[in-house]
Amino acid sequence: MTQNAPVTADHRATEQAHRQWWRDAVVYQVYPRSFADSDGDGMGDLPGITARLPHIAELGADAVWLSPFYTSPQNDGGYDVADYRDVDPRFGTLADADELIARAHELGLKVVVDIVPNHSSSEHVLFQQALAAAPGSPEREMYMFREGRGEHGELPPNNWQSIFHGDAWTRVTEADGTPGQWYLHLFDTTQPDFNWENPAVHELFADVLRFWLDRGADGFRVDVAHGMVKPEGLPDSPVDSEGMAVVPEGEVPVYFDNDGVHAIYREWRAILDEYPGERMMVGEAWIPEASMPKYVRPDEMHQVFNFGFLQSRWDVEAFQHAISEPLRLADEVGAPTTWVLSNHDVIRHATRYGFPPEHRFGEGLSRQEHPDAQLGLARARAATLLMLALPGSAYLYQGEELGLPEVADIPDELREDPAHKRAGVPGRDGCRVPLPWQADAPAFGFSPSGESWLPQPEVFGVLAADRQRGVEGSTLELYREALRLRRELHLGAHGAGDRVAFVEGAPQGVLMVEHGPVLVVVNTTDDPVELQTLPRGADAEVLLASAPLEGEAIVADSAVWLGRG
Ligand code: GLC
Ligand code: MG
């Protein structure tokens, strides 16, 4: 790419764009199990969240996204929903959900709820009815039942593998006690996939959307948005020389990113548009970059997560690509870009950046791995400053504002991630450990009883919110100041004349990104970089720094925002 070339086209800052709150929103993700526990059972809950909403408002976020709190056996942390229209008793009641939404609105926060349409829990009444009914019945047609292959149907219908490892098919026993059909589950055995070829499934979810829109939800985060429609005929995945199903480099499994999903989003968009107050949808889709624009065409979703940035290495060129490509692609369809560094599915970025660059982080952190915690946090703070200066909306994951690390030290018997149970990989529990609010309280203030469904490490004491509030240089204060400036300087806006450009002549290993009134400098090298050696660095004003400057030098593994005067 040519240096200094604008990588976003000039957006017209129409009045309308300014009214669309989601375009530049900072959305704070709450994982209800682990945010705050009000009743002392060691499991976070809705009243706990409501009581702590001021933390999110004071941080400067615009919205909260709540991971699922619906009725669920919790085999996948609530992403296995047994009733989409009720609250799990562990988390509270529908009245508690109403109260949470009302309180958030009072505090000026929008509320985005999670919708899980690819699959339900096997405890959902519709799946129970499907099991009880005969092959070919309308009940079975709600899910993906098929006859097996082999002489007696003893082999799965195709070779698809579950995202959580093992076969993506499970055989059922029919009412007469004989081995019967197989059902598809791209995730755990307890998460049967819905059959989106069936209009009744469309009706079901249209009702679910309306249910939460009527209760005041401002939007939806759509789980596995690239998975609902399977390819015609359910063809086998490609195989390697040993006949094992594989996903070719740079591609997604055959069951993801099929064009049929877009019709669903057009339907849903029409429903959202019936409601006042700009309700929105953001898709969780782990897809090749080039597919992203399709999900955010003007009559589909408003946003899609951009996971390329999250996966980017600590490297100038990698960052440049991870910034310019999504901006260019979003521009094709006039959608805002999104940015995210952490969520409940990946190793927290304060730990990820402490790994050697080639490390893969998809399956959690094992106890044998020892990333550099100090380096990880330094780079994480810098990456956050980079993210928060970019146009579009940014998604924060609870606890990243405290600089929390991934927790490796969880005894296997306490791990709950189904991927751990199915395949023994460490899994995602390490980023789901309950938050520390008060250093000196039981369970660091997470729960009044001192219980916590996953053990909290000692370091959470030092990182507790009350130890950081008002403390200059703390990660919490860095986030607050960054969000305050982001708002004041309209850094999220894709507005007229706003463009992101990489500055020419930056020293080796130094990323310089110009956006609106700010010049972001990320020093990825191991050495300090003197301000006056940077193009336009000499008389620049330092607005914010992820680590204190040494004299006039930007220290290694840090970032600064410079004012452009
Ligand atoms: C999404 C969720 C993840 C869940 C999976 C299956 O990827 O983010 O937590 O396990 O979907 O629902
Ligand atoms: Mg509780």
Coordinates of C-alpha atoms and ligand atoms in Angstrom, one line a residue:
M1 CA 0.0 0.0 0.0
T2 CA 1.2 3.5 -0.7
Q3 CA 2.3 5.3 2.4
N4 CA 0.2 8.3 3.4
A5 CA -2.6 7.3 1.1
P6 CA -6.0 7.6 2.7
V7 CA -7.3 4.1 3.4
T8 CA -10.8 5.2 4.0
A9 CA -12.7 7.1 1.5
D10 CA -14.2 10.3 2.7
H11 CA -17.4 9.5 4.4
R12 CA -20.1 12.0 4.2
A13 CA -20.8 13.0 7.7
T14 CA -24.5 13.1 7.1
E15 CA -26.7 14.0 10.0
Q16 CA -28.0 10.6 9.9
A17 CA -24.6 9.0 10.5
H18 CA -24.4 11.1 13.7
R19 CA -27.6 9.8 14.9
Q20 CA -26.6 6.2 14.5
W21 CA -25.1 5.6 17.9
W22 CA -23.6 2.2 17.1
R23 CA -21.3 3.6 14.4
D24 CA -18.7 4.8 16.8
A25 CA -19.9 3.2 20.1
V26 CA -17.6 1.7 22.6
V27 CA -19.4 -1.5 23.7
Y28 CA -18.4 -3.2 26.9
Q29 CA -18.9 -7.0 27.0
V30 CA -20.3 -8.5 30.2
Y31 CA -19.9 -12.2 30.7
P32 CA -22.7 -12.6 33.3
R33 CA -21.3 -15.6 35.1
S34 CA -18.2 -13.7 36.0
F35 CA -19.0 -10.0 36.4
A36 CA -20.6 -9.7 39.8
D37 CA -22.5 -12.0 42.1
S38 CA -25.2 -10.5 44.3
D39 CA -26.6 -13.6 46.0
G40 CA -23.4 -15.3 47.2
D41 CA -23.7 -18.5 45.1
G42 CA -20.4 -17.8 43.5
M43 CA -22.0 -17.3 40.1
G44 CA -22.5 -13.8 38.7
D45 CA -26.0 -12.7 38.2
L46 CA -28.2 -9.9 36.7
P47 CA -28.7 -8.0 40.0
G48 CA -24.9 -8.1 40.4
I49 CA -24.5 -6.6 37.0
T50 CA -27.1 -3.9 37.6
A51 CA -25.3 -2.9 40.8
R52 CA -22.0 -2.5 39.0
L53 CA -23.3 -0.7 35.9
P54 CA -21.9 2.6 37.1
H55 CA -18.4 1.2 36.6
I56 CA -19.2 0.7 32.9
A57 CA -20.8 4.2 32.6
E58 CA -17.8 5.8 34.5
L59 CA -15.4 4.0 32.2
G60 CA -17.0 5.9 29.4
A61 CA -18.5 3.1 27.4
D62 CA -21.7 3.7 25.3
A63 CA -23.2 0.3 25.6
V64 CA -23.1 -3.1 27.3
W65 CA -23.3 -6.4 25.5
L66 CA -24.5 -9.2 27.7
S67 CA -23.4 -12.7 26.9
P68 CA -26.3 -15.1 27.3
F69 CA -28.2 -15.2 30.6
Y70 CA -31.1 -17.3 29.3
T71 CA -32.4 -20.6 30.8
S72 CA -29.6 -23.0 30.1
P73 CA -27.9 -26.1 31.5
Q74 CA -24.7 -24.1 31.1
N75 CA -22.8 -26.8 29.2
D76 CA -21.3 -24.0 27.1
G77 CA -21.5 -21.1 29.6
G78 CA -25.0 -20.2 28.5
Y79 CA -24.4 -20.5 24.7
D80 CA -26.6 -23.5 25.0
V81 CA -30.0 -22.0 25.4
A82 CA -33.0 -24.0 26.7
D83 CA -35.5 -21.1 26.6
Y84 CA -34.7 -17.9 24.7
R85 CA -37.5 -16.0 26.4
D86 CA -36.5 -16.5 30.0
V87 CA -33.7 -15.9 32.5
D88 CA -31.8 -18.7 34.0
P89 CA -32.6 -18.9 37.7
R90 CA -28.8 -18.8 38.4
F91 CA -28.8 -15.3 36.9
G92 CA -32.2 -14.0 38.2
T93 CA -35.6 -13.4 36.7
L94 CA -37.2 -11.6 33.8
A95 CA -37.9 -8.8 36.2
D96 CA -34.2 -8.5 37.0
A97 CA -33.5 -8.3 33.2
D98 CA -36.1 -5.5 32.9
E99 CA -34.4 -3.7 35.8
L100 CA -31.0 -4.1 34.3
I101 CA -32.1 -2.6 31.0
A102 CA -33.9 0.3 32.7
R103 CA -30.9 1.1 34.9
A104 CA -28.6 1.0 32.0
H105 CA -30.8 3.4 30.1
E106 CA -30.8 5.7 33.0
L107 CA -27.1 5.7 33.0
G108 CA -27.0 6.5 29.2
L109 CA -25.9 3.0 28.3
K110 CA -27.5 1.0 25.4
V111 CA -28.0 -2.7 26.0
V112 CA -27.1 -5.4 23.4
V113 CA -28.2 -8.9 24.1
D114 CA -26.7 -12.1 22.7
I115 CA -28.8 -14.2 20.4
V116 CA -27.8 -17.8 19.7
P117 CA -29.6 -18.9 16.5
N118 CA -27.3 -21.6 15.2
H119 CA -28.2 -24.1 17.8
S120 CA -30.2 -24.5 21.0
S121 CA -29.5 -26.6 24.1
S122 CA -30.5 -30.2 23.9
E123 CA -32.7 -29.4 26.8
H124 CA -34.8 -27.0 24.7
V125 CA -38.4 -28.3 24.6
L126 CA -38.2 -28.3 20.8
F127 CA -35.3 -30.7 20.8
Q128 CA -36.9 -32.9 23.4
Q129 CA -40.0 -33.1 21.2
A130 CA -37.8 -33.9 18.2
L131 CA -36.2 -36.7 20.0
A132 CA -39.6 -38.1 21.0
A133 CA -41.0 -37.8 17.5
A134 CA -40.4 -40.1 14.5
P135 CA -37.9 -39.6 11.7
G136 CA -39.4 -37.3 9.1
S137 CA -41.8 -35.6 11.6
P138 CA -42.3 -31.9 11.7
E139 CA -40.6 -32.0 15.2
R140 CA -37.5 -33.5 13.7
E141 CA -37.5 -30.9 10.9
M142 CA -36.7 -28.2 13.4
Y143 CA -33.2 -29.6 13.7
M144 CA -30.7 -31.3 11.4
F145 CA -31.6 -35.0 11.6
R146 CA -30.2 -37.3 8.9
E147 CA -29.9 -41.1 8.3
G148 CA -26.4 -42.4 8.9
R149 CA -24.1 -43.9 6.3
G150 CA -22.9 -47.5 6.2
E151 CA -25.0 -50.6 5.9
H152 CA -27.0 -50.0 9.0
G153 CA -26.7 -46.3 9.3
E154 CA -23.9 -46.8 11.8
L155 CA -21.6 -44.1 10.3
P156 CA -22.2 -40.4 10.7
P157 CA -23.9 -38.7 7.7
N158 CA -20.7 -36.9 6.7
N159 CA -17.2 -36.2 8.0
W160 CA -17.8 -32.9 9.6
Q161 CA -15.8 -32.2 12.8
S162 CA -17.1 -30.2 15.8
I163 CA -15.5 -26.8 16.5
F164 CA -15.1 -28.3 20.0
H165 CA -13.3 -31.4 18.5
G166 CA -14.7 -34.9 17.7
D167 CA -17.6 -35.7 15.4
A168 CA -20.2 -33.1 14.6
W169 CA -22.9 -35.8 14.7
T170 CA -24.5 -37.8 17.4
R171 CA -26.8 -40.8 16.9
V172 CA -30.1 -41.0 18.8
T173 CA -32.0 -44.0 20.0
E174 CA -35.5 -44.1 18.5
A175 CA -38.7 -44.6 20.6
D176 CA -38.6 -48.3 19.9
G177 CA -35.1 -48.6 21.4
T178 CA -33.3 -49.1 18.1
P179 CA -30.3 -47.0 17.0
G180 CA -31.7 -44.3 14.9
Q181 CA -31.0 -41.1 13.1
W182 CA -28.1 -38.7 13.7
Y183 CA -28.3 -35.0 14.5
L184 CA -25.8 -32.3 13.7
H185 CA -24.0 -30.2 16.3
L186 CA -21.2 -28.0 15.1
F187 CA -20.4 -27.4 18.8
D188 CA -21.0 -29.7 21.8
T189 CA -23.3 -32.7 21.6
T190 CA -25.7 -30.8 23.9
Q191 CA -25.9 -28.0 21.2
P192 CA -28.0 -29.4 18.3
D193 CA -28.1 -27.2 15.2
F194 CA -31.4 -25.7 14.1
N195 CA -32.6 -26.4 10.5
W196 CA -32.8 -23.0 9.0
E197 CA -34.3 -24.4 5.8
N198 CA -37.5 -24.7 7.9
P199 CA -39.7 -21.6 8.0
A200 CA -40.8 -22.5 11.5
V201 CA -37.3 -21.8 12.7
H202 CA -37.4 -18.4 11.1
E203 CA -40.7 -17.7 12.9
L204 CA -39.3 -18.8 16.2
F205 CA -36.4 -16.4 16.0
A206 CA -38.5 -13.5 14.7
D207 CA -40.5 -13.9 17.9
V208 CA -37.4 -14.1 20.0
L209 CA -36.1 -10.9 18.5
R210 CA -39.4 -9.1 19.1
F211 CA -39.5 -10.4 22.7
W212 CA -36.2 -8.7 23.6
L213 CA -36.9 -5.6 21.4
D214 CA -40.2 -5.1 23.2
R215 CA -38.3 -5.3 26.5
G216 CA -36.0 -2.5 25.4
A217 CA -33.0 -4.2 24.0
D218 CA -31.1 -1.8 21.8
G219 CA -29.5 -4.6 19.7
F220 CA -28.2 -8.1 19.3
R221 CA -24.9 -9.7 19.1
V222 CA -25.5 -12.7 16.8
D223 CA -23.7 -15.8 17.8
V224 CA -22.0 -17.9 15.0
A225 CA -23.5 -15.6 12.4
H226 CA -21.7 -17.4 9.7
G227 CA -23.1 -20.9 10.5
M228 CA -26.8 -21.1 10.4
V229 CA -27.2 -22.2 6.8
K230 CA -25.4 -25.4 5.7
P231 CA -24.3 -26.2 2.2
E232 CA -26.8 -28.0 0.0
G233 CA -26.5 -31.8 0.4
L234 CA -24.2 -31.5 3.4
P235 CA -21.0 -32.4 1.4
D236 CA -18.0 -33.9 3.2
S237 CA -15.2 -31.5 4.2
P238 CA -11.9 -31.9 2.3
V239 CA -9.6 -34.5 3.8
D240 CA -5.9 -34.8 4.2
S241 CA -3.7 -37.8 3.0
E242 CA -4.9 -39.8 6.1
G243 CA -8.5 -39.2 5.2
M244 CA -9.0 -36.7 8.1
A245 CA -11.3 -33.7 7.6
V246 CA -9.3 -30.6 7.3
V247 CA -9.8 -26.9 6.7
P248 CA -7.4 -25.5 4.0
E249 CA -5.3 -22.6 5.1
G250 CA -7.1 -19.3 4.9
E251 CA -10.5 -21.0 4.4
V252 CA -13.3 -21.8 6.8
P253 CA -15.0 -25.2 7.3
V254 CA -17.6 -26.0 4.5
Y255 CA -20.4 -25.4 7.0
F256 CA -19.5 -21.8 7.5
D257 CA -20.0 -18.6 5.5
N258 CA -22.6 -20.0 3.1
D259 CA -24.6 -17.4 1.2
G260 CA -27.9 -18.6 2.6
V261 CA -27.3 -16.8 5.9
H262 CA -27.8 -13.4 4.3
A263 CA -31.5 -13.9 3.7
I264 CA -31.9 -14.3 7.4
Y265 CA -30.2 -11.1 8.2
R266 CA -32.3 -9.2 5.7
E267 CA -35.4 -10.6 7.5
W268 CA -34.1 -9.6 10.8
R269 CA -33.0 -6.1 9.7
A270 CA -36.6 -5.5 8.5
I271 CA -37.8 -6.4 12.0
L272 CA -35.2 -4.2 13.8
D273 CA -36.1 -1.3 11.5
E274 CA -39.8 -1.5 12.6
Y275 CA -38.7 -0.4 16.0
P276 CA -38.0 3.1 17.1
G277 CA -34.6 4.1 18.4
E278 CA -32.0 2.6 16.1
R279 CA -31.7 -1.0 17.2
M280 CA -28.7 -2.8 15.9
M281 CA -27.1 -6.2 15.1
V282 CA -23.5 -7.2 15.3
G283 CA -22.4 -10.5 13.9
E284 CA -19.9 -12.9 15.3
A285 CA -18.4 -14.4 12.2
W286 CA -15.0 -15.9 12.0
I287 CA -14.7 -15.6 8.3
P288 CA -12.1 -14.6 5.7
E289 CA -11.7 -10.8 5.6
A290 CA -13.0 -10.6 2.1
S291 CA -16.4 -12.0 3.2
M292 CA -17.0 -9.3 5.8
P293 CA -18.7 -6.7 3.6
K294 CA -21.5 -9.2 2.7
Y295 CA -22.6 -9.3 6.3
V296 CA -22.9 -5.5 6.6
R297 CA -24.6 -4.6 3.4
P298 CA -27.2 -1.8 4.0
D299 CA -30.1 -4.1 4.4
E300 CA -28.3 -6.7 6.6
M301 CA -26.3 -6.4 9.9
H302 CA -25.0 -3.1 11.1
Q303 CA -21.7 -4.4 12.1
V304 CA -19.6 -7.6 12.1
F305 CA -16.7 -8.3 14.3
N306 CA -13.3 -7.8 12.7
F307 CA -11.2 -10.5 14.2
G308 CA -8.2 -9.8 12.0
F309 CA -7.1 -7.0 14.3
L310 CA -7.4 -9.3 17.3
Q311 CA -5.3 -11.9 15.5
S312 CA -2.7 -9.4 14.4
R313 CA 0.9 -9.9 15.5
W314 CA 3.0 -7.3 17.3
D315 CA 4.4 -6.0 14.1
V316 CA 4.1 -2.8 12.1
E317 CA 3.1 -4.4 8.8
A318 CA 0.7 -6.8 10.4
F319 CA -1.0 -3.9 12.2
Q320 CA -1.1 -1.8 9.0
H321 CA -2.9 -4.6 7.2
A322 CA -5.2 -5.3 10.1
I323 CA -6.2 -1.6 10.1
S324 CA -6.4 -0.8 6.4
E325 CA -8.1 -3.9 5.1
P326 CA -11.2 -3.8 7.3
L327 CA -11.6 -0.1 6.7
R328 CA -11.4 -0.5 3.0
L329 CA -13.8 -3.5 3.1
A330 CA -16.3 -1.8 5.3
D331 CA -16.2 1.2 3.1
E332 CA -17.3 -0.8 0.1
V333 CA -20.7 -1.1 1.7
G334 CA -20.7 2.1 3.8
A335 CA -20.6 0.2 7.1
P336 CA -18.5 1.3 10.1
T337 CA -15.6 -0.9 11.1
T338 CA -15.3 -2.6 14.4
W339 CA -12.3 -3.4 16.6
V340 CA -11.8 -5.9 19.3
L341 CA -8.8 -7.3 21.2
S342 CA -10.4 -9.6 23.8
N343 CA -13.5 -11.5 24.4
H344 CA -14.7 -14.6 26.3
D345 CA -13.4 -17.0 23.6
V346 CA -9.7 -16.0 23.3
I347 CA -6.7 -15.6 25.5
R348 CA -6.8 -12.1 27.0
H349 CA -4.7 -9.7 25.1
A350 CA -2.6 -8.8 28.2
T351 CA -1.3 -12.4 28.0
R352 CA -1.4 -12.9 24.3
Y353 CA 1.1 -10.2 23.6
G354 CA 3.5 -11.8 26.0
F355 CA 3.9 -14.8 23.7
P356 CA 6.5 -15.3 21.0
P357 CA 4.9 -14.1 17.7
E358 CA 4.3 -17.5 16.2
H359 CA 2.2 -18.7 19.1
R360 CA -1.4 -19.8 18.4
F361 CA -4.0 -18.8 20.9
G362 CA -7.2 -20.4 19.9
E363 CA -7.4 -23.2 22.5
G364 CA -6.6 -21.5 25.7
L365 CA -3.5 -21.2 27.9
S366 CA -1.9 -24.3 29.3
R367 CA -0.1 -24.5 32.6
Q368 CA 3.1 -25.4 30.7
E369 CA 3.2 -22.1 28.9
H370 CA 4.8 -19.0 30.6
P371 CA 4.2 -15.9 28.5
D372 CA 6.0 -12.7 29.7
A373 CA 3.3 -11.0 31.8
Q374 CA 5.0 -7.6 32.0
L375 CA 5.7 -7.5 28.3
G376 CA 2.2 -8.7 27.6
L377 CA 0.6 -6.0 29.6
A378 CA 2.8 -3.2 28.2
R379 CA 2.0 -4.2 24.6
A380 CA -1.7 -4.8 25.5
R381 CA -2.0 -1.2 26.8
A382 CA -0.3 0.1 23.6
A383 CA -2.6 -2.0 21.3
T384 CA -5.6 -0.7 23.2
L385 CA -4.5 2.9 22.5
L386 CA -4.1 2.0 18.9
M387 CA -7.5 0.5 18.8
L388 CA -9.3 3.3 20.5
A389 CA -8.0 5.9 18.1
L390 CA -9.5 4.3 15.1
P391 CA -12.8 5.1 13.5
G392 CA -15.7 2.7 14.0
S393 CA -16.8 1.0 17.1
A394 CA -14.7 -0.7 19.7
Y395 CA -15.6 -3.7 21.8
L396 CA -14.1 -4.1 25.2
Y397 CA -14.2 -7.3 27.3
Q398 CA -14.8 -7.1 31.0
G399 CA -11.6 -6.9 33.0
E400 CA -9.3 -5.8 30.2
E401 CA -9.7 -2.3 31.6
L402 CA -7.9 -3.7 34.7
G403 CA -5.2 -5.3 32.6
L404 CA -6.3 -8.8 33.7
P405 CA -4.2 -11.6 32.4
E406 CA -5.4 -15.0 31.2
V407 CA -5.5 -17.4 34.2
A408 CA -3.5 -20.6 33.4
D409 CA -3.7 -22.0 36.9
I410 CA -7.2 -23.6 36.9
P411 CA -7.4 -27.2 38.1
D412 CA -8.7 -29.4 35.3
E413 CA -11.6 -30.6 37.3
L414 CA -12.9 -27.1 37.6
R415 CA -12.6 -26.2 34.0
E416 CA -16.0 -26.0 32.3
D417 CA -15.3 -25.3 28.6
P418 CA -16.8 -28.1 26.6
A419 CA -13.7 -28.1 24.3
H420 CA -11.6 -29.0 27.4
K421 CA -14.0 -31.8 28.3
R422 CA -14.1 -33.2 24.8
A423 CA -10.5 -32.9 23.8
G424 CA -8.4 -32.0 26.9
V425 CA -7.3 -28.6 25.4
P426 CA -6.9 -25.9 28.2
G427 CA -10.0 -24.1 26.8
R428 CA -11.4 -20.7 27.4
D429 CA -12.0 -20.7 31.2
G430 CA -8.8 -18.7 31.7
C431 CA -10.4 -15.5 30.3
R432 CA -13.7 -16.1 32.3
V433 CA -12.4 -15.9 35.8
P434 CA -14.6 -13.7 38.0
L435 CA -13.6 -10.1 38.2
P436 CA -11.7 -8.5 41.1
W437 CA -13.5 -5.4 42.4
Q438 CA -12.0 -4.9 45.9
A439 CA -8.6 -6.1 46.9
D440 CA -9.4 -6.7 50.5
A441 CA -12.9 -8.2 50.2
P442 CA -13.7 -11.9 50.0
A443 CA -13.4 -13.2 46.4
F444 CA -12.0 -9.7 45.7
G445 CA -15.5 -8.3 45.9
F446 CA -17.0 -10.6 43.3
S447 CA -19.3 -12.3 45.7
P448 CA -20.5 -11.4 49.2
S449 CA -19.9 -15.0 50.3
G450 CA -16.4 -15.2 49.0
E451 CA -17.4 -17.9 46.6
S452 CA -16.3 -17.9 43.0
W453 CA -17.1 -20.5 40.4
L454 CA -13.5 -20.4 39.1
P455 CA -10.7 -19.7 41.5
Q456 CA -9.2 -16.2 41.3
P457 CA -5.4 -15.9 41.2
E458 CA -3.6 -13.8 43.8
V459 CA -2.5 -11.2 41.2
F460 CA -6.2 -10.2 40.9
G461 CA -5.7 -8.5 44.3
V462 CA -3.2 -6.0 42.9
L463 CA -5.3 -5.5 39.8
A464 CA -8.6 -5.1 41.7
A465 CA -10.7 -2.1 40.5
D466 CA -10.5 -0.3 43.8
R467 CA -6.7 -0.4 43.7
Q468 CA -6.6 1.3 40.3
R469 CA -9.4 3.8 40.5
G470 CA -7.9 7.3 40.7
V471 CA -4.3 5.9 40.5
E472 CA -2.3 7.7 37.8
G473 CA -0.8 5.4 35.3
S474 CA -3.1 2.5 36.2
T475 CA -4.7 0.5 33.4
L476 CA -8.1 1.6 34.5
E477 CA -7.2 5.3 34.4
L478 CA -5.6 4.8 31.0
Y479 CA -8.8 3.3 29.6
R480 CA -10.9 6.1 31.2
E481 CA -8.7 8.8 29.8
A482 CA -8.5 7.2 26.4
L483 CA -12.3 6.9 26.2
R484 CA -12.7 10.5 27.4
L485 CA -10.4 11.8 24.7
R486 CA -11.9 9.5 22.1
R487 CA -15.2 11.0 22.7
E488 CA -14.0 14.6 23.0
L489 CA -12.0 14.3 19.8
H490 CA -14.6 12.3 17.9
L491 CA -12.1 9.6 17.2
G492 CA -14.7 7.0 16.5
A493 CA -16.4 9.0 13.9
H494 CA -16.2 8.0 10.2
G495 CA -16.9 11.7 9.4
A496 CA -16.2 14.0 6.5
G497 CA -12.5 14.5 6.0
D498 CA -11.6 11.9 8.6
R499 CA -9.2 9.5 7.2
V500 CA -6.7 7.0 8.5
A501 CA -3.3 7.2 7.0
F502 CA 0.1 5.7 7.8
V503 CA 2.8 8.4 8.1
E504 CA 5.7 8.2 5.7
G505 CA 9.2 8.1 7.0
A506 CA 8.6 6.5 10.4
P507 CA 11.6 4.7 11.7
Q508 CA 11.8 0.9 11.4
G509 CA 9.5 -0.8 13.8
V510 CA 7.5 2.3 14.5
L511 CA 3.9 2.5 13.4
M512 CA 2.5 6.0 12.9
V513 CA -1.2 6.3 12.2
E514 CA -2.8 9.6 11.6
H515 CA -6.5 9.9 12.3
G516 CA -8.4 13.1 12.7
P517 CA -6.6 15.3 15.2
V518 CA -4.4 12.5 16.5
L519 CA -1.2 10.9 15.5
V520 CA -0.8 7.5 17.1
V521 CA 2.7 6.2 17.5
V522 CA 3.3 2.6 18.4
N523 CA 6.9 1.6 19.2
T524 CA 7.1 -2.1 18.5
T525 CA 10.9 -2.1 18.9
D526 CA 13.0 -3.0 22.0
D527 CA 14.5 0.5 22.2
P528 CA 13.2 3.9 23.1
V529 CA 12.4 6.2 20.2
E530 CA 13.1 9.9 20.5
L531 CA 10.1 12.1 19.6
Q532 CA 12.2 14.5 17.6
T533 CA 13.4 11.7 15.3
L534 CA 9.8 11.1 14.2
P535 CA 8.2 13.0 11.3
R536 CA 6.1 15.8 12.9
G537 CA 7.4 14.5 16.3
A538 CA 9.5 17.5 17.3
D539 CA 6.8 20.0 18.5
A540 CA 4.0 17.5 19.0
E541 CA 2.0 17.5 22.2
V542 CA 1.7 14.2 24.0
L543 CA -2.0 13.7 24.7
L544 CA -1.8 10.2 26.2
A545 CA 0.8 7.5 26.6
S546 CA 0.5 3.8 27.5
A547 CA 3.7 4.1 29.4
P548 CA 5.5 7.2 30.8
L549 CA 7.9 8.8 28.3
E550 CA 11.6 8.7 29.3
G551 CA 12.5 12.4 28.8
E552 CA 11.4 12.9 25.2
A553 CA 11.5 9.2 24.3
I554 CA 8.7 6.8 23.6
V555 CA 9.7 3.7 25.5
A556 CA 9.8 0.2 24.0
D557 CA 6.5 -1.6 23.6
S558 CA 4.4 1.5 24.2
A559 CA 2.1 3.8 22.3
V560 CA 1.3 7.5 22.5
W561 CA -1.3 9.8 21.1
L562 CA 0.2 13.0 19.8
G563 CA -1.9 16.1 19.2
R564 CA -1.4 17.5 15.7
G565 CA -1.6 21.0 16.9
Ligands
GLC1 C1 -19.6 -18.4 19.9 C2 -19.5 -18.0 21.3 C3 -18.8 -19.1 22.0 C4 -19.6 -20.4 22.0 C5 -19.9 -20.7 20.5 C6 -21.0 -21.7 20.4 O1 -18.4 -18.6 19.2 O2 -18.8 -16.8 21.4 O3 -18.5 -18.8 23.4 O4 -19.0 -21.4 22.6 O5 -20.4 -19.6 19.8 O6 -22.3 -21.1 20.8
MG2 MG -25.2 -15.3 42.0

